[in-house]
JSON list of C-alpha atoms in Angstrom, two decimals:
[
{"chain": "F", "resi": 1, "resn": "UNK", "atom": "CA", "xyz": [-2.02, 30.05, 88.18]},
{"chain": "F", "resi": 2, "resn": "UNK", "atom": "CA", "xyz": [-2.79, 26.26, 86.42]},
{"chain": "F", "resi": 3, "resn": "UNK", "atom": "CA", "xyz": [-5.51, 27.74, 85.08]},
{"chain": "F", "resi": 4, "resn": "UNK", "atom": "CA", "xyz": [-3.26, 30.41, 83.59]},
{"chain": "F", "resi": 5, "resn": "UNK", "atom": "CA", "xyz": [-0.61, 27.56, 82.48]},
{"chain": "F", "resi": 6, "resn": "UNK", "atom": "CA", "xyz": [-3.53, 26.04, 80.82]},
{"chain": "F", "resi": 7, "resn": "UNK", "atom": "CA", "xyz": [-4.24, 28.58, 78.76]},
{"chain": "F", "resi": 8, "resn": "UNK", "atom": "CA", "xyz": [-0.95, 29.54, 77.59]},
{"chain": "F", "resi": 9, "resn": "UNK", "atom": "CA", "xyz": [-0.11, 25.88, 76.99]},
{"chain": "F", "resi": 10, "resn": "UNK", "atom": "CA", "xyz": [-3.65, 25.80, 74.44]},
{"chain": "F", "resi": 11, "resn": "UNK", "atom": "CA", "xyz": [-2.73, 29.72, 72.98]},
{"chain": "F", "resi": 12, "resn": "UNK", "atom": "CA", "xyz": [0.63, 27.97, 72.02]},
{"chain": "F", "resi": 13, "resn": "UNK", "atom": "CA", "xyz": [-1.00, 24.68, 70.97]},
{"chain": "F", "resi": 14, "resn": "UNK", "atom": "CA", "xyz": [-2.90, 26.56, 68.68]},
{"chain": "F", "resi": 15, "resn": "UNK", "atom": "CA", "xyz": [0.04, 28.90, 67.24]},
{"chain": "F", "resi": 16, "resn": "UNK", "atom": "CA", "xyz": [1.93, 25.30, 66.86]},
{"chain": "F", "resi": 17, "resn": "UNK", "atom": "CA", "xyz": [-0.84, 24.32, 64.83]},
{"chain": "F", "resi": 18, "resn": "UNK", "atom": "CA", "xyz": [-0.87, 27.24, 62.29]},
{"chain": "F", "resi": 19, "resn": "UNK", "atom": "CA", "xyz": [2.28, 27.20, 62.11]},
{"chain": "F", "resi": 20, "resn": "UNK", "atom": "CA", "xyz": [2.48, 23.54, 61.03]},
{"chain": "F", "resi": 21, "resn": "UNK", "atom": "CA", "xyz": [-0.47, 24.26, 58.69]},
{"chain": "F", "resi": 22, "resn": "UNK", "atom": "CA", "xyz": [1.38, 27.37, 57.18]},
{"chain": "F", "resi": 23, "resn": "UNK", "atom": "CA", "xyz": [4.41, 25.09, 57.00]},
{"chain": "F", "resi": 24, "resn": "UNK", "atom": "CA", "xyz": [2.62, 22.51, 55.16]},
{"chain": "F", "resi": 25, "resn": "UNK", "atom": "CA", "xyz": [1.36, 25.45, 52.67]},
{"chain": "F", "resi": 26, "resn": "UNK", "atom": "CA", "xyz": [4.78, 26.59, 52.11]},
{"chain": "F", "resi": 27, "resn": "UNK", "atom": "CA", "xyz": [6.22, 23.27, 51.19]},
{"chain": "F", "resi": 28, "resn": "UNK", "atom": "CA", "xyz": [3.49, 22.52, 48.84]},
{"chain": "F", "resi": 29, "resn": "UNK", "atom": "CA", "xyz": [4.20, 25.68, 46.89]},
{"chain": "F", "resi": 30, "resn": "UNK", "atom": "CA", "xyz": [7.84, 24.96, 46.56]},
{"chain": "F", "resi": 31, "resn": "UNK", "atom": "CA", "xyz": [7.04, 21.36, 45.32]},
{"chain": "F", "resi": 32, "resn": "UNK", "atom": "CA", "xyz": [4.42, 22.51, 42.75]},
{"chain": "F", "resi": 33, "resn": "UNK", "atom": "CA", "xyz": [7.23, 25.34, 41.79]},
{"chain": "F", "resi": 34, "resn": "UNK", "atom": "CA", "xyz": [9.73, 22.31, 41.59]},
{"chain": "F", "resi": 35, "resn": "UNK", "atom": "CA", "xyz": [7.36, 20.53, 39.59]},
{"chain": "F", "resi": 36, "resn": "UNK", "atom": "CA", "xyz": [6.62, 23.47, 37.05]},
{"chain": "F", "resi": 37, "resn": "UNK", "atom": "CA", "xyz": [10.34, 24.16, 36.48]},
{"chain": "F", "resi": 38, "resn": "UNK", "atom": "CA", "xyz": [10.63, 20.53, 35.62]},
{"chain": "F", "resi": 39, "resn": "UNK", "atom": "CA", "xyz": [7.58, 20.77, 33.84]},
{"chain": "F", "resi": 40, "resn": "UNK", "atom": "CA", "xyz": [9.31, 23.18, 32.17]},
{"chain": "F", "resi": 41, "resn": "UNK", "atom": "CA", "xyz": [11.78, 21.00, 31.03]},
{"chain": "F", "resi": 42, "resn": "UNK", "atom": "CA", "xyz": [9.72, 17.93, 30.52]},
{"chain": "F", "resi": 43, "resn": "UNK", "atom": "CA", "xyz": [7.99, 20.20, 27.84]},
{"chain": "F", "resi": 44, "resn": "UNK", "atom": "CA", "xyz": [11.20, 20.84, 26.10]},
{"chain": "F", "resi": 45, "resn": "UNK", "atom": "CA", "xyz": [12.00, 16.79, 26.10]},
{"chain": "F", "resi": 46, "resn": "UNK", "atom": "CA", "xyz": [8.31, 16.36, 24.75]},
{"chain": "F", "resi": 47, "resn": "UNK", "atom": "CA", "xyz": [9.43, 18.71, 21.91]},
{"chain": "F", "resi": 48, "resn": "UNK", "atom": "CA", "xyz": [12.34, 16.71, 21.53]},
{"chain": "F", "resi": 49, "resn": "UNK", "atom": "CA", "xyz": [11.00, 13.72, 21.46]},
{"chain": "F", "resi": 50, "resn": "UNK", "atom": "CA", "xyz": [8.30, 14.63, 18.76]},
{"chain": "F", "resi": 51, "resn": "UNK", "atom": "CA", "xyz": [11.34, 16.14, 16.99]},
{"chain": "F", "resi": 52, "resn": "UNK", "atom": "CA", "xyz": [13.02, 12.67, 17.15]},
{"chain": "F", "resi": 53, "resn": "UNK", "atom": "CA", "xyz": [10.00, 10.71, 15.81]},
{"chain": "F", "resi": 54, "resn": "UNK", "atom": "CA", "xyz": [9.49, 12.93, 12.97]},
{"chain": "F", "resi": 55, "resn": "UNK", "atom": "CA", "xyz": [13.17, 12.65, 11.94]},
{"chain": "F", "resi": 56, "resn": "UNK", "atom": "CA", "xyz": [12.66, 8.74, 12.69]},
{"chain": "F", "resi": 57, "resn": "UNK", "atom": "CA", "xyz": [9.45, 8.85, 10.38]},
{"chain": "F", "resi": 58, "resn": "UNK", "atom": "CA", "xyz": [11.33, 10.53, 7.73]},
{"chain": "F", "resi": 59, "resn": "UNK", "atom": "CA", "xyz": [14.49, 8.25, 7.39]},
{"chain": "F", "resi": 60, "resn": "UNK", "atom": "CA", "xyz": [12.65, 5.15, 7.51]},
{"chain": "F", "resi": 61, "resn": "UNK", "atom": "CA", "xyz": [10.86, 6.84, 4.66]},
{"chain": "F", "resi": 62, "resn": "UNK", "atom": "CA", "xyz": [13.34, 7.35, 3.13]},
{"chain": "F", "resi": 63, "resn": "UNK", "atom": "CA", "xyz": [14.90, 4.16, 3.15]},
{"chain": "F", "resi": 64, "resn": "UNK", "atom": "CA", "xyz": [11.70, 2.74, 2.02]},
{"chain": "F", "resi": 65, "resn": "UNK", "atom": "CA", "xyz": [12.22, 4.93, -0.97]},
{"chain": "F", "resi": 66, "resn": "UNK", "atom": "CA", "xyz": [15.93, 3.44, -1.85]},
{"chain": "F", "resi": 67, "resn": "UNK", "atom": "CA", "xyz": [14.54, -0.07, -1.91]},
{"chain": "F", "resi": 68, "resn": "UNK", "atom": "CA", "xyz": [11.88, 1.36, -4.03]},
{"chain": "F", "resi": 69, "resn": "UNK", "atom": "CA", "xyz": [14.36, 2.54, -6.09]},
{"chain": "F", "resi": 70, "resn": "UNK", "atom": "CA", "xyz": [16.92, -0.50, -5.89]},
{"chain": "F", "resi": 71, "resn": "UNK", "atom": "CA", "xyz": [13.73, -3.15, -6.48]},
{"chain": "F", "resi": 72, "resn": "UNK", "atom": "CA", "xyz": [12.82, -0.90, -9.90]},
{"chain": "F", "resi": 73, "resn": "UNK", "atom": "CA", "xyz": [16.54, -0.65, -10.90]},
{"chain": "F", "resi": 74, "resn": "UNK", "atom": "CA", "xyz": [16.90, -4.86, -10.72]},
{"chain": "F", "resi": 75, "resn": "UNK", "atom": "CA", "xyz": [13.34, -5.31, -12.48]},
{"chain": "F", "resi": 76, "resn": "UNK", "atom": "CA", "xyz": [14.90, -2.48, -15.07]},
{"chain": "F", "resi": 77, "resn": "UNK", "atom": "CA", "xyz": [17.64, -4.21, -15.09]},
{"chain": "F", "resi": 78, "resn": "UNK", "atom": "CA", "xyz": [16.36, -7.86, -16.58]},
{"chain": "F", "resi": 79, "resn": "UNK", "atom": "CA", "xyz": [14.70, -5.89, -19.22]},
{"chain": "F", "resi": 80, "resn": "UNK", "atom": "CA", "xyz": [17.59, -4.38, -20.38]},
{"chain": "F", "resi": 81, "resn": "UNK", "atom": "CA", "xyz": [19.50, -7.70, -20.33]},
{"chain": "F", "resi": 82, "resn": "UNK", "atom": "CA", "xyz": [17.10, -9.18, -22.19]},
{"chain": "F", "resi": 83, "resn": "UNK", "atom": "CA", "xyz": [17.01, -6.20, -24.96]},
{"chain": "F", "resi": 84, "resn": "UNK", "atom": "CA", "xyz": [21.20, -6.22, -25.30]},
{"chain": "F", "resi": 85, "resn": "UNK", "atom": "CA", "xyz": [20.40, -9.78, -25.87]},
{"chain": "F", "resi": 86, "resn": "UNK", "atom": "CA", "xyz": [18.49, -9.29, -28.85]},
{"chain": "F", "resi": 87, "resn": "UNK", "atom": "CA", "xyz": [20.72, -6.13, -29.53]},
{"chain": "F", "resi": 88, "resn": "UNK", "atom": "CA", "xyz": [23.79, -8.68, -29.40]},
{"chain": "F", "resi": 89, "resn": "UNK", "atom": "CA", "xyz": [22.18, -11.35, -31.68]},
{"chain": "F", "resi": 90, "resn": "UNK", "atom": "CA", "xyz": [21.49, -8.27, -34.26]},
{"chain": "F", "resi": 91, "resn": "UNK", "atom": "CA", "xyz": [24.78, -6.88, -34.24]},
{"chain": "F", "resi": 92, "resn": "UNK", "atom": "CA", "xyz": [26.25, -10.51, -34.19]},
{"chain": "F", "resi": 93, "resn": "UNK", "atom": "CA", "xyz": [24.62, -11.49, -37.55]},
{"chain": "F", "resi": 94, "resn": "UNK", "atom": "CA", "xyz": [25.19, -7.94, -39.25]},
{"chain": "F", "resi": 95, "resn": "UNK", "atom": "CA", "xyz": [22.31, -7.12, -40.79]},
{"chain": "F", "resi": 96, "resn": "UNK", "atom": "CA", "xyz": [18.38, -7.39, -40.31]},
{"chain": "F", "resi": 97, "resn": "UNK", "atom": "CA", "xyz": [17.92, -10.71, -38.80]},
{"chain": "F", "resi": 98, "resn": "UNK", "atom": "CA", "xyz": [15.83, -13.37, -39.37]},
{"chain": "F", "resi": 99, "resn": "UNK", "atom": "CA", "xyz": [12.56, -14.17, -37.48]},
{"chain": "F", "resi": 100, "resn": "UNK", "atom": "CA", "xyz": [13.98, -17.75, -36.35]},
{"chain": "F", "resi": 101, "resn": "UNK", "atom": "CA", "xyz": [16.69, -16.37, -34.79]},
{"chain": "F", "resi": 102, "resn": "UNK", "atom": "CA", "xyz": [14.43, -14.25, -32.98]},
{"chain": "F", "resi": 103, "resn": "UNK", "atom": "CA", "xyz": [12.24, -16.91, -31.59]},
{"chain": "F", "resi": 104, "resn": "UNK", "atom": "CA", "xyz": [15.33, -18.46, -30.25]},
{"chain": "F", "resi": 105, "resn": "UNK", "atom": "CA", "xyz": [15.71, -16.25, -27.81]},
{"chain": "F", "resi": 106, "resn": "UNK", "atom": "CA", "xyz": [12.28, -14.83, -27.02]},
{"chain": "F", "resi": 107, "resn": "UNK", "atom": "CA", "xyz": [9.70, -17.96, -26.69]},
{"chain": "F", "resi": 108, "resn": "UNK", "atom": "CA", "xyz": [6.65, -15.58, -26.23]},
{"chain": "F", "resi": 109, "resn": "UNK", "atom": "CA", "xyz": [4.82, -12.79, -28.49]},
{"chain": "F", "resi": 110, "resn": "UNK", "atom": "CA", "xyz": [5.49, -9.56, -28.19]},
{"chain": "F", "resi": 111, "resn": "UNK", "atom": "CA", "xyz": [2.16, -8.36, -26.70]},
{"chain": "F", "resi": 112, "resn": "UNK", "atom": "CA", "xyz": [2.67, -10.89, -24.24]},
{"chain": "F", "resi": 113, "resn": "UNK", "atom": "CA", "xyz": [6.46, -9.75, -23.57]},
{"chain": "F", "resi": 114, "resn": "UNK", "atom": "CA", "xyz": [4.82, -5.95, -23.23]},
{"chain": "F", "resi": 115, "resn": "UNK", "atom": "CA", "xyz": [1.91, -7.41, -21.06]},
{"chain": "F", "resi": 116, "resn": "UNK", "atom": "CA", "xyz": [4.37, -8.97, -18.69]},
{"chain": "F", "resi": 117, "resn": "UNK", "atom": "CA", "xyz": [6.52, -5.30, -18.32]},
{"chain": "F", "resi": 118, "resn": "UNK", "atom": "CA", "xyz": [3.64, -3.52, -17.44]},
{"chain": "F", "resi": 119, "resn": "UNK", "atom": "CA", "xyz": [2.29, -6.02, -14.82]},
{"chain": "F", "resi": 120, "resn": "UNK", "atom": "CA", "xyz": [5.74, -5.95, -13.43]},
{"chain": "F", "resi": 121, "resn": "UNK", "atom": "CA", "xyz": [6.13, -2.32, -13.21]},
{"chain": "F", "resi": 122, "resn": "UNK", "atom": "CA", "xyz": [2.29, -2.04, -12.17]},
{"chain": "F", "resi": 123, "resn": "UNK", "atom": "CA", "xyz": [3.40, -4.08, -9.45]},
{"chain": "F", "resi": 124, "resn": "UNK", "atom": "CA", "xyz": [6.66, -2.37, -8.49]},
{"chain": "F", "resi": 125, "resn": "UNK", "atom": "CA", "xyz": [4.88, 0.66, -8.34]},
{"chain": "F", "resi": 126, "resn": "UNK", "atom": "CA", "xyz": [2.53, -0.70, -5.96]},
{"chain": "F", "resi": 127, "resn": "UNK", "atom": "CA", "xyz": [5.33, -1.75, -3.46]}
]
C-alpha cells in the first residue's frame, strides 16, 4: 500500500510538473501577444515620431529661409539708401549734376562701389 502511495504521489509529481511547464508556456505566449499589440502601437509612435522630425526639419528650414530673406532685405536695403541718396542730391539741384557733388557723397569709384555689391550679395547668398 506505501508502495502504491509512492507511486501515485510521483504520477502526480509529474502531472504537477507539466502542468507548471504548460503554465509557464501559456504565460509566455500572452506576454509576447502583449508585447506585439504594444508593438503594434510602438510602431505607430515610431511613425509619429519620424512624422514629427520631418515637420521639425522643415520649419527650422524654413525659418532659416526668413532670415535669409530678412539678412538680403537689410543688405538691399543700404543699397537703396545709398541710391535715393544720390537720387535726392539729383532732384535737389534740378538738373544734371555736377561730378563734385557726386564725390561728396560717394568717396569710392564706381567699379569699386559695384565690386563691393557683388561681394556682399556673393556672401549673402552663401549664408
Amino acid at each position: 500500500e506505501k508502495e502504491m502511495w509512492n507511486r501515485e504521489r510521483l504520477s502526480l509529481q509529474k502531472s504537477l510538473k507539466q502542468a507548471d511547464a504548460e503554465l509557464s508556456k501559456l504565460r509566455a505566449e500572452l506576454r509576447s501577444e502583449a508585447f506585439l499589440r504594444e508593438l503594434g502601437s510602438d510602431t505607430e509612435n515610431a511613425v509619429l515620431r519620424r512624422i514629427y522630425g520631418k515637420y521639425l526639419r522643415a520649419e527650422s528650414f524654413r525659418k532659416a529661409l526668413i532670415y535669409q530673406k530678412k539678412y538680403l532685405l537689410l543688405l538691399l536695403g543700404g543699397f537703396q539708401e545709398c541710391e535715393e541718396a544720390t537720387l535726392a542730391l539729383i532732384a535737389r539741384m534740378g538738373g544734371q549734376p555736377s561730378y563734385t557733388d557726386l564725390e561728396i557723397i560717394t568717396h569710392h569709384s564706381k567699379g569699386f562701389t559695384r565690386f563691393r555689391s557683388a561681394v556682399r550679395v556673393s556672401i549673402a547668398i552663401s549664408r
